[in-house]
mmCIF file of C-alpha atoms and ligand atoms in Angstrom:
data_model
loop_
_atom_site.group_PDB
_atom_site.id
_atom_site.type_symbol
_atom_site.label_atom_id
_atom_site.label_comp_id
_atom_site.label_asym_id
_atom_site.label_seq_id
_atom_site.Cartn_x
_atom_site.Cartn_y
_atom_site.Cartn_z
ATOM 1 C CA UNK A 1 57.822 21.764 -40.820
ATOM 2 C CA UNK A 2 54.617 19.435 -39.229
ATOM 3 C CA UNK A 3 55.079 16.752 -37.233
ATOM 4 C CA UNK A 4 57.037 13.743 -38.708
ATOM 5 C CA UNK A 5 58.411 11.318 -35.816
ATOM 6 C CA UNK A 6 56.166 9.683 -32.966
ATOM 7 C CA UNK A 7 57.545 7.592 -29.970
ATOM 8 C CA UNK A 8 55.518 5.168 -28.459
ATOM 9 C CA UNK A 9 56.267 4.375 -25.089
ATOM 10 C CA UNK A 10 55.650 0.728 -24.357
ATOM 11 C CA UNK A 11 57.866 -0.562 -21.880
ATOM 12 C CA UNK A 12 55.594 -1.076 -18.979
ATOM 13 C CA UNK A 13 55.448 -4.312 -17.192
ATOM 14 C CA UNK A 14 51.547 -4.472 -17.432
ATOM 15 C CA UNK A 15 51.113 -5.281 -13.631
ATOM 16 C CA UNK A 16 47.681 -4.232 -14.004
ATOM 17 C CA UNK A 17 47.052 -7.476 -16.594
ATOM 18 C CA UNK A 18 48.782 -10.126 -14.716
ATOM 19 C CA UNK A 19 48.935 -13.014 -14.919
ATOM 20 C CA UNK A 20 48.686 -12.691 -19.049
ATOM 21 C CA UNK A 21 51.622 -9.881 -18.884
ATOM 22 C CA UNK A 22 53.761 -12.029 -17.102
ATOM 23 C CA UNK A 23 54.802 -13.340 -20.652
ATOM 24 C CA UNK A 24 53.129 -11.340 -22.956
ATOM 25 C CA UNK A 25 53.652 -7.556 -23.378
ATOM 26 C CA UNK A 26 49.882 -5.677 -22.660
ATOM 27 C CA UNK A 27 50.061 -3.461 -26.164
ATOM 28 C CA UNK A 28 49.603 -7.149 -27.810
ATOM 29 C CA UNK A 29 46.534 -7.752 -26.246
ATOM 30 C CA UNK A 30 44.075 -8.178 -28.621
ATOM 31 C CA UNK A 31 40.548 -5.997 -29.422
ATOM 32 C CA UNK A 32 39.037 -8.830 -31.286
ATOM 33 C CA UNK A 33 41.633 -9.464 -32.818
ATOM 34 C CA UNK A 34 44.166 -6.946 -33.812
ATOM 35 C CA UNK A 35 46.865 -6.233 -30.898
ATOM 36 C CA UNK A 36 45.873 -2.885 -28.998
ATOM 37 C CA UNK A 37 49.590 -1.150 -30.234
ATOM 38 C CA UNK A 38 48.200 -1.727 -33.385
ATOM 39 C CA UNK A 39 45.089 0.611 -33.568
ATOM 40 C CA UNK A 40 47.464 3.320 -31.979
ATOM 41 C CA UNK A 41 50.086 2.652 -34.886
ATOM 42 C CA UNK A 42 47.670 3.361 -37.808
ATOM 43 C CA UNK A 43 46.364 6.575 -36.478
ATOM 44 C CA UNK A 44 49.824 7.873 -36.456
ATOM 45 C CA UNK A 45 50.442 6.491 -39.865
ATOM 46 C CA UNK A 46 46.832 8.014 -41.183
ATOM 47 C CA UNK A 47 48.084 11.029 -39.434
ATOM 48 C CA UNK A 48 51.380 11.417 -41.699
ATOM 49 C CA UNK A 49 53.779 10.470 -39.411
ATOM 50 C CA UNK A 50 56.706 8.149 -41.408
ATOM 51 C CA UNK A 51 59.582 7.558 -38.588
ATOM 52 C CA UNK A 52 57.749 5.560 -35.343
ATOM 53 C CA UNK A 53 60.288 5.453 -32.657
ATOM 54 C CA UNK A 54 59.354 2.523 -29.886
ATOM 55 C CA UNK A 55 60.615 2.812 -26.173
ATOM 56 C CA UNK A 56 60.659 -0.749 -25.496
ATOM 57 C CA UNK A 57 62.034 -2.545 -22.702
ATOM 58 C CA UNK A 58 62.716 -6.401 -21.705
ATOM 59 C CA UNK A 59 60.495 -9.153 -22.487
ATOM 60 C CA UNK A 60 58.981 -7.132 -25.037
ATOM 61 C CA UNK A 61 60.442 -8.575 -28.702
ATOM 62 C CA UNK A 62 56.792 -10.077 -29.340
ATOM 63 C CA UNK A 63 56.228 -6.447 -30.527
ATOM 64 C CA UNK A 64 59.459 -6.235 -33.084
ATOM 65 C CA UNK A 65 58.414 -9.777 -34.316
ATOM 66 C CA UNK A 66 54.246 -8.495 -34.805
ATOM 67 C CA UNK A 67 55.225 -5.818 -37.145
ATOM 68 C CA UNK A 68 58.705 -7.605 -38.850
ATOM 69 C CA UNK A 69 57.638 -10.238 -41.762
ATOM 70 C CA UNK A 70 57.191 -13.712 -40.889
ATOM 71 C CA UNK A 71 58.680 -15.655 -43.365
ATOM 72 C CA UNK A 72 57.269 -18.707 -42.417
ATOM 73 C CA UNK A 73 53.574 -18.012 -41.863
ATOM 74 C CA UNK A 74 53.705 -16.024 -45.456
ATOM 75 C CA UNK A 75 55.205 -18.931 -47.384
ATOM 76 C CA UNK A 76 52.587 -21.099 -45.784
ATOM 77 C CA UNK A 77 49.598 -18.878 -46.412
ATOM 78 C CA UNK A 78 51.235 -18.617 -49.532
ATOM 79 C CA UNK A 79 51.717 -22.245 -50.407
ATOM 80 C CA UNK A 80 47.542 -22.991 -48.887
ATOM 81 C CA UNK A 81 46.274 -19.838 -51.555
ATOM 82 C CA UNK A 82 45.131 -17.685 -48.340
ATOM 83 C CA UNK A 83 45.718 -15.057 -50.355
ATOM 84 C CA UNK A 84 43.518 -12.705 -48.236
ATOM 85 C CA UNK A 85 45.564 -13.559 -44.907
ATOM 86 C CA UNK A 86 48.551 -13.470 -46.670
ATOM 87 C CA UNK A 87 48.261 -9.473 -47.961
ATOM 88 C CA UNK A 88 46.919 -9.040 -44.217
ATOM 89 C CA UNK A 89 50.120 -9.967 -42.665
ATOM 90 C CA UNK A 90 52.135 -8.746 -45.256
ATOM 91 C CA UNK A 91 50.294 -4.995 -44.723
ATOM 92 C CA UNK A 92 51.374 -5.421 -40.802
ATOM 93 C CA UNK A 93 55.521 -5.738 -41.480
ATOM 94 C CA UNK A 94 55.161 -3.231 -44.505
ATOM 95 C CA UNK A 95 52.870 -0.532 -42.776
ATOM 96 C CA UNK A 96 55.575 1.483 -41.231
ATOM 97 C CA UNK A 97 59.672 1.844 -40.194
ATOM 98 C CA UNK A 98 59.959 1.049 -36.599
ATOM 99 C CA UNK A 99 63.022 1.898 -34.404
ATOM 100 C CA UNK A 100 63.776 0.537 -31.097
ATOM 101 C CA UNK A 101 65.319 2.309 -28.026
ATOM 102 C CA UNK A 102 65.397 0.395 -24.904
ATOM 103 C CA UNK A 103 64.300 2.273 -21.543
ATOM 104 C CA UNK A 104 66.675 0.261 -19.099
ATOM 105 C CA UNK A 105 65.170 1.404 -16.120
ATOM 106 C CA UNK A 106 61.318 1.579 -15.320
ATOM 107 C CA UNK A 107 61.979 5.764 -14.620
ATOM 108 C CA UNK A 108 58.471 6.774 -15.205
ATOM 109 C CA UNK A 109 56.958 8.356 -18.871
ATOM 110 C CA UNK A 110 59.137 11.443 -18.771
ATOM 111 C CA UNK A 111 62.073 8.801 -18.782
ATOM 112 C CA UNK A 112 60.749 7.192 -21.587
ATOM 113 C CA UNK A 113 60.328 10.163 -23.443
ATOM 114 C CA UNK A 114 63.654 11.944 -22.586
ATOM 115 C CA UNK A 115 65.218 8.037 -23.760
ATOM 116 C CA UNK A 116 64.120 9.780 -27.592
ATOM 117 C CA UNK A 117 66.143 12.314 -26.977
ATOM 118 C CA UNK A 118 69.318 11.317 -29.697
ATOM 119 C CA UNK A 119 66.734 10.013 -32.127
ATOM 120 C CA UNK A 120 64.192 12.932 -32.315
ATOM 121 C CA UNK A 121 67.005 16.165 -32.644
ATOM 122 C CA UNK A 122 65.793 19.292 -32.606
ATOM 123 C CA UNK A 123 62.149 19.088 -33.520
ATOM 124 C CA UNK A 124 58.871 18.570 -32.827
ATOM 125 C CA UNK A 125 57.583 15.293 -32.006
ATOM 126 C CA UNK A 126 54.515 13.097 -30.973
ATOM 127 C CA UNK A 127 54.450 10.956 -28.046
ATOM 128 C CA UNK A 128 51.157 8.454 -28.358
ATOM 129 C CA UNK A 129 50.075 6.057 -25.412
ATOM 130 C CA UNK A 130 49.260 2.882 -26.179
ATOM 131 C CA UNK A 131 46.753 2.608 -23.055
ATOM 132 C CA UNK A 132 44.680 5.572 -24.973
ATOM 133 C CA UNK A 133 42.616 4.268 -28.202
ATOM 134 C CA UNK A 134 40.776 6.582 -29.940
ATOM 135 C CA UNK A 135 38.036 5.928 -32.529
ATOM 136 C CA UNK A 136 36.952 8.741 -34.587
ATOM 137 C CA UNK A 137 36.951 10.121 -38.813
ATOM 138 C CA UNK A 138 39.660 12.240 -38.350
ATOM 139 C CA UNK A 139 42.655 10.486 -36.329
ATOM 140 C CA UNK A 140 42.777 12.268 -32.907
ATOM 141 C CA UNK A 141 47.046 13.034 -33.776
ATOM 142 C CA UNK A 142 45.686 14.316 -37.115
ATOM 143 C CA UNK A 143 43.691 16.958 -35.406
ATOM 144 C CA UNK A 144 46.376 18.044 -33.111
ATOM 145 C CA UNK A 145 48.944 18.353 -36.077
ATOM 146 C CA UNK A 146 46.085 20.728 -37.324
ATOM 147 C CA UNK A 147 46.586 22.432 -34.656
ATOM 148 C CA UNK A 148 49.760 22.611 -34.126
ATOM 149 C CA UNK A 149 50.222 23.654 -37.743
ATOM 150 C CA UNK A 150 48.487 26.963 -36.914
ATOM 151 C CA UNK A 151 50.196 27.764 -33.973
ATOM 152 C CA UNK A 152 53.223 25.855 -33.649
ATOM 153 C CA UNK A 153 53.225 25.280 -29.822
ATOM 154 C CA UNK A 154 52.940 22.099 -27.907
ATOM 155 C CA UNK A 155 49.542 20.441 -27.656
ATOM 156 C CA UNK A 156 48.063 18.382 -25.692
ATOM 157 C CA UNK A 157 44.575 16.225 -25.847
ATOM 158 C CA UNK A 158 42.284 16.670 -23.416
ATOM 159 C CA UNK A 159 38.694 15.554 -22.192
ATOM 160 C CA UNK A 160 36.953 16.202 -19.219
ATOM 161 C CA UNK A 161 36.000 13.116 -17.109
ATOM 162 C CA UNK A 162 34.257 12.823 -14.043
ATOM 163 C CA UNK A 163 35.673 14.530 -10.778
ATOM 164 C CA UNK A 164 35.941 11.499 -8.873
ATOM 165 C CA UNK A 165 38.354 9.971 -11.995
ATOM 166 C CA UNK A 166 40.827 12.838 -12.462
ATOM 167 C CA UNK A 167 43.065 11.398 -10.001
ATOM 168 C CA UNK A 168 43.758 8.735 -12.953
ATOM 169 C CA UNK A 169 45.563 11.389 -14.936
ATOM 170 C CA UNK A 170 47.609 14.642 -15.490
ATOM 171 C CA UNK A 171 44.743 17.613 -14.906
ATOM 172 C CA UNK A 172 45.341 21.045 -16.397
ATOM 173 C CA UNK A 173 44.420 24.661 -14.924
ATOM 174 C CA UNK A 174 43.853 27.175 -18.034
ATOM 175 C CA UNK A 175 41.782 29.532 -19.993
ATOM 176 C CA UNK A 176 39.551 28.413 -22.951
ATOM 177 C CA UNK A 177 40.517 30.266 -26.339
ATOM 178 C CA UNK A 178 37.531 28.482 -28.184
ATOM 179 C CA UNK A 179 36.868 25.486 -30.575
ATOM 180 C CA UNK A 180 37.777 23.198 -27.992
ATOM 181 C CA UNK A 181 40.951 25.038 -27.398
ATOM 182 C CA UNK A 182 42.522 26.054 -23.806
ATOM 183 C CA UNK A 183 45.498 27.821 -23.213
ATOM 184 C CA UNK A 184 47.385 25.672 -20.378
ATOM 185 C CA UNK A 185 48.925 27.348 -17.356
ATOM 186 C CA UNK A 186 49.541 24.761 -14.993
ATOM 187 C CA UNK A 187 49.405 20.788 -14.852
ATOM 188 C CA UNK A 188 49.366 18.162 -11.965
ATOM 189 C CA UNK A 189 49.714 14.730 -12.392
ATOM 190 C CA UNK A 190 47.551 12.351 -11.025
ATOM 191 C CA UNK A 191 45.747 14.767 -7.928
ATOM 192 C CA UNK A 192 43.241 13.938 -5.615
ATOM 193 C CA UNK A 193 39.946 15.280 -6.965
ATOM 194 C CA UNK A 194 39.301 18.068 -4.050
ATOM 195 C CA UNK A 195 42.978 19.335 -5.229
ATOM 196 C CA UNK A 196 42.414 18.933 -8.973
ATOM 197 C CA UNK A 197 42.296 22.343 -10.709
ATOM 198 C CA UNK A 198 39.836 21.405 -13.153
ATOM 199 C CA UNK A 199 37.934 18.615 -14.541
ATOM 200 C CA UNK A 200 39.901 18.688 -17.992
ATOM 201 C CA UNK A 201 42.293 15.678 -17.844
ATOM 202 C CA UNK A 202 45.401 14.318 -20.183
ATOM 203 C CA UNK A 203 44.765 11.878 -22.618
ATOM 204 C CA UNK A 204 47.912 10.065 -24.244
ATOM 205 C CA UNK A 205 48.482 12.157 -27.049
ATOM 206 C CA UNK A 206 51.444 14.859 -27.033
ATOM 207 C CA UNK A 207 52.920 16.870 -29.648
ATOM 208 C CA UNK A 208 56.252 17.769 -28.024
ATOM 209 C CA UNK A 209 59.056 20.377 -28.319
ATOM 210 C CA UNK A 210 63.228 19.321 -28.153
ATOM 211 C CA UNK A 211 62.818 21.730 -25.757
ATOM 212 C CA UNK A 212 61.424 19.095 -22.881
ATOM 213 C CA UNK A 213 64.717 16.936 -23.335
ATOM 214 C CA UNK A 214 67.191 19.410 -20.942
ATOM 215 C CA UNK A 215 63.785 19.794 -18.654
ATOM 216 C CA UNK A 216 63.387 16.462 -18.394
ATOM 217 C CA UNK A 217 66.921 15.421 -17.717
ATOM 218 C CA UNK A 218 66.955 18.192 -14.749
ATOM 219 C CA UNK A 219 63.781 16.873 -12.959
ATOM 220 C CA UNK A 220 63.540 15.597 -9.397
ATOM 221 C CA UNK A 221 61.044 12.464 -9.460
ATOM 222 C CA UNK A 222 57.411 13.614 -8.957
ATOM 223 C CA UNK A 223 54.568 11.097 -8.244
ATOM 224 C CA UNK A 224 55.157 7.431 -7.572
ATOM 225 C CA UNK A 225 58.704 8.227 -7.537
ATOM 226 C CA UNK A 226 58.865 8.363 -11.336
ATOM 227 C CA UNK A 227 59.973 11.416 -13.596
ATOM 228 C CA UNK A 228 56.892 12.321 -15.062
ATOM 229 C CA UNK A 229 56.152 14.066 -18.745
ATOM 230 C CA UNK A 230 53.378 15.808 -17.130
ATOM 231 C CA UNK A 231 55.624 17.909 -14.462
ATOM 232 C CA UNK A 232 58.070 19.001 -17.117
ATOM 233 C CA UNK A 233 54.986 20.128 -19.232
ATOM 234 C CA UNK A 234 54.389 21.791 -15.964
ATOM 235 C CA UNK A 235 57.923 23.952 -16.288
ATOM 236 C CA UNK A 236 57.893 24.611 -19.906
ATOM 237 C CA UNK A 237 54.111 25.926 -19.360
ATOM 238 C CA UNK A 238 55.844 28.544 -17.238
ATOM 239 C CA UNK A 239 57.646 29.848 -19.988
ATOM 240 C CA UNK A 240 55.691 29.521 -23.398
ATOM 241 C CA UNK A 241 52.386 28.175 -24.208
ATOM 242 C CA UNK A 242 51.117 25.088 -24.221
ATOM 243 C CA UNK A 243 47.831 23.966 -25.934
ATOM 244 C CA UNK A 244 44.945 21.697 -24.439
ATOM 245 C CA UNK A 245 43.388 20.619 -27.143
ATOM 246 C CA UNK A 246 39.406 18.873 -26.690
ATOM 247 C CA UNK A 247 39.282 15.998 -29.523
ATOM 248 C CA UNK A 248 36.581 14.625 -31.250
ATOM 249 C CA UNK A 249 36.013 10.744 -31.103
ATOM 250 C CA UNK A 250 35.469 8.034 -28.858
ATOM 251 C CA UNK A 251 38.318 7.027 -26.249
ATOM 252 C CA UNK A 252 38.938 3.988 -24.982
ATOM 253 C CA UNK A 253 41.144 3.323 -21.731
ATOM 254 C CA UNK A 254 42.528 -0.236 -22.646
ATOM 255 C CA UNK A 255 45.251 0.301 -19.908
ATOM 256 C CA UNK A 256 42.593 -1.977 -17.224
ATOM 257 C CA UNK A 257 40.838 -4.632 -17.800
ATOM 258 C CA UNK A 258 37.465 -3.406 -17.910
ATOM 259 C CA UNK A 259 38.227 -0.659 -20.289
ATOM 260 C CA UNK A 260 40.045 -3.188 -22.582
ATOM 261 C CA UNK A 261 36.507 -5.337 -22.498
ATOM 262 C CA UNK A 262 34.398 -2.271 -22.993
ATOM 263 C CA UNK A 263 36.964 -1.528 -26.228
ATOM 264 C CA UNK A 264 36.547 -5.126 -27.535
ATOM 265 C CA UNK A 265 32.666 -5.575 -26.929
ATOM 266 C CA UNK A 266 32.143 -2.245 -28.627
ATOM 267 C CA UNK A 267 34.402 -2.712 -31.654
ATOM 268 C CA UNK A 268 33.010 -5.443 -31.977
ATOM 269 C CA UNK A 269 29.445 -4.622 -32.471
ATOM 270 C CA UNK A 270 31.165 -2.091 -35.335
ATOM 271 C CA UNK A 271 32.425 -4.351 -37.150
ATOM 272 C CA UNK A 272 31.098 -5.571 -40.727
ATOM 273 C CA UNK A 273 31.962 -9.402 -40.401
ATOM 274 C CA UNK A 274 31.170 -9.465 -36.332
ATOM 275 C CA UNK A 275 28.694 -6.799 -35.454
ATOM 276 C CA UNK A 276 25.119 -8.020 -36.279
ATOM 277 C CA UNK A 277 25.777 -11.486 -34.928
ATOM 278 C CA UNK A 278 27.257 -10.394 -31.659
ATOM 279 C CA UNK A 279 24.720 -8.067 -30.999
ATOM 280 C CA UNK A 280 21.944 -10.708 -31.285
ATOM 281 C CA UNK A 281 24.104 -12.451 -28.673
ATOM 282 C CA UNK A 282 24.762 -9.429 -26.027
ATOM 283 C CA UNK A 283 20.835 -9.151 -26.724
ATOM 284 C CA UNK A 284 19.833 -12.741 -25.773
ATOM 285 C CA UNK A 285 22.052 -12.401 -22.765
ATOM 286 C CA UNK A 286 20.882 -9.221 -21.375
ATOM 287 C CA UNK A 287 17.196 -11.253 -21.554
ATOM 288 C CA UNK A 288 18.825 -14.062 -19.724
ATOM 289 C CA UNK A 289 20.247 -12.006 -16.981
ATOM 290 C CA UNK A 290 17.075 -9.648 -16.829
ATOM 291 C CA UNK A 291 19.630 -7.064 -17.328
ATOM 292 C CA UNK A 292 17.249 -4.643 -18.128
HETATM 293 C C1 LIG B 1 49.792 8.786 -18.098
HETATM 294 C C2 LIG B 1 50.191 10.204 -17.719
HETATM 295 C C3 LIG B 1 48.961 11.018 -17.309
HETATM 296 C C4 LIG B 1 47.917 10.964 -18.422
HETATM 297 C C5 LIG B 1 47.572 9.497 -18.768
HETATM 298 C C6 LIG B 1 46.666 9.443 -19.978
HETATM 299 O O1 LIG B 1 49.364 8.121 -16.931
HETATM 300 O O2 LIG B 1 51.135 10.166 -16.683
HETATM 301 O O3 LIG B 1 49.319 12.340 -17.058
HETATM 302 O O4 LIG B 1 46.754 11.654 -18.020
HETATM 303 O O5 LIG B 1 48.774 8.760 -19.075
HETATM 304 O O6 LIG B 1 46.223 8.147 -20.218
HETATM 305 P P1 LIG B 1 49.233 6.511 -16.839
HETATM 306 O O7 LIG B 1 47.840 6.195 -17.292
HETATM 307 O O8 LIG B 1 50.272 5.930 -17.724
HETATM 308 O O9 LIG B 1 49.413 6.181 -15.388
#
């Protein structure tokens, strides 16, 4: 069987976007102006995924509300003729099933996950993080179900990023098998770079097996205290492969502020209704600046 369910983790507080977070969850901050969840949830749904499973936590209903129908707004667009917006926010509540599991305690990621555990059973599962967008033809999760429909192991998306930056994110030791493909022996999260056994880091894309439920429920907390998905990748490495996989496309970080600007300026300049005028704009004000 390929991989049906996906869990999104998105009960983080945000800190990183305050003050805005302090009453608005940071997966509904926008990229011009879709919410950033949103990108994440159509490239599991244009990967085949049908049952989207959100970790959620307080303060973050905004999110059940964006994709649930608004029956107000759609009887208004409705009554005005805005057909256009209408379909728009009809194709949000209609484009998938969500269910909702709260995390109750801010645990770390491998809490999060392991709070799937009832919901997923005994099969294979993606995990996508909302902080990671990726732009590219094929959806990144497409390309790892690919992947994991050959070989039917756990993969994992990788991309190598500057030394100085892997202390950002989970870094993987391994062999390369080819095509972008690497055999994973060992993980660390978060390392500093002189301890970081390779340049090849974690981006937030997992196909997982039930088997990391009873290894994540057994784990000591790692790094910042938390119980993290990355060390019990670490212990089920140790007794059957898992795959790094090297995707194609663009990937933003929208998890800082910067990276969420560099998302929106650049999407942006892509789009049809947007692009051409904005980049007049960014042109006129690199002149201004003497940028260049
Ligand atoms: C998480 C994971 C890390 C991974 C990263 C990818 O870190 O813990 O292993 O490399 O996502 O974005 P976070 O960025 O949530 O701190």
């Amino acid at each position: 069987m390929s991989i049906k369910k996906a869990i999104f983790p998105v009960a983080g507080l945000g800190t990183r976007f305050l003050p805005v977070t302090k009453a608005q969850p940071k997966e509904m901050l926008p990229i011009v102006d879709k919410p950033a969840i949103q990108y994440v949830v159509e490239e599991a749904v244009q990967s085949g995924i049908d049952d989207f499973l959100f970790i959620t936590g307080k303060d973050k209903r905004p999110l059940e509300d964006y994709f649930d129908h608004s029956g107000e707004l759609e009887h208004h667009l409705k009554n005005q003729g805005k057909t256009e917006l209408l379909e728009l926010v009809q194709s949000i509540a209609c484009m998938c099933q969500i269910y909702y599991v709260r995390q109750k305690k801010p645990l770390g990621l491998g809490h999060a996950v392991w709070c799937a555990k009832q919901h997923i059973g005994d099969e294979y599962f993606a995990v996508l993080l909302g902080d990671d967008i990726v732009d590219s033809g094929k959806p990144c999760l497409k390309q790892m179900i690919e992947v994991y429909d050959e070989a039917k192991k756990p993969v994992v998306a990788i991309r190598r990023v500057p030394r100085e930056d892997v202390s950002s994110y989970g870094v993987i030791a391994g062999k390369p098998l080819g095509g972008g493909l690497w055999e994973i022996s060992d993980l660390v999260e978060k390392p500093r770079p002189e301890d970081a056994p390779s340049d090849l880091a974690v981006i937030g894309r997992y196909i997982l097996p039930p088997q990391i439920f009873p290894v994540l429920e057994n784990l000591e907390p790692g790094r910042a205290g938390e119980i993290q998905l990355t060390d019990a990748l670490r212990v089920l490495a140790q007794d059957e492969p898992i795959i790094g996989y090297e995707f194609q496309g663009i990937r933003y970080d929208v998890g800082t502020p910067k990276g969420l600007l560099i998302a929106t300026v650049e999407m942006a300049l892509s789009r049809d209704d947007l692009g051409e005028d904005f980049e007049r704009y960014l042109a006129q004000l690199v002149r201004k600046r003497n940028l260049l």
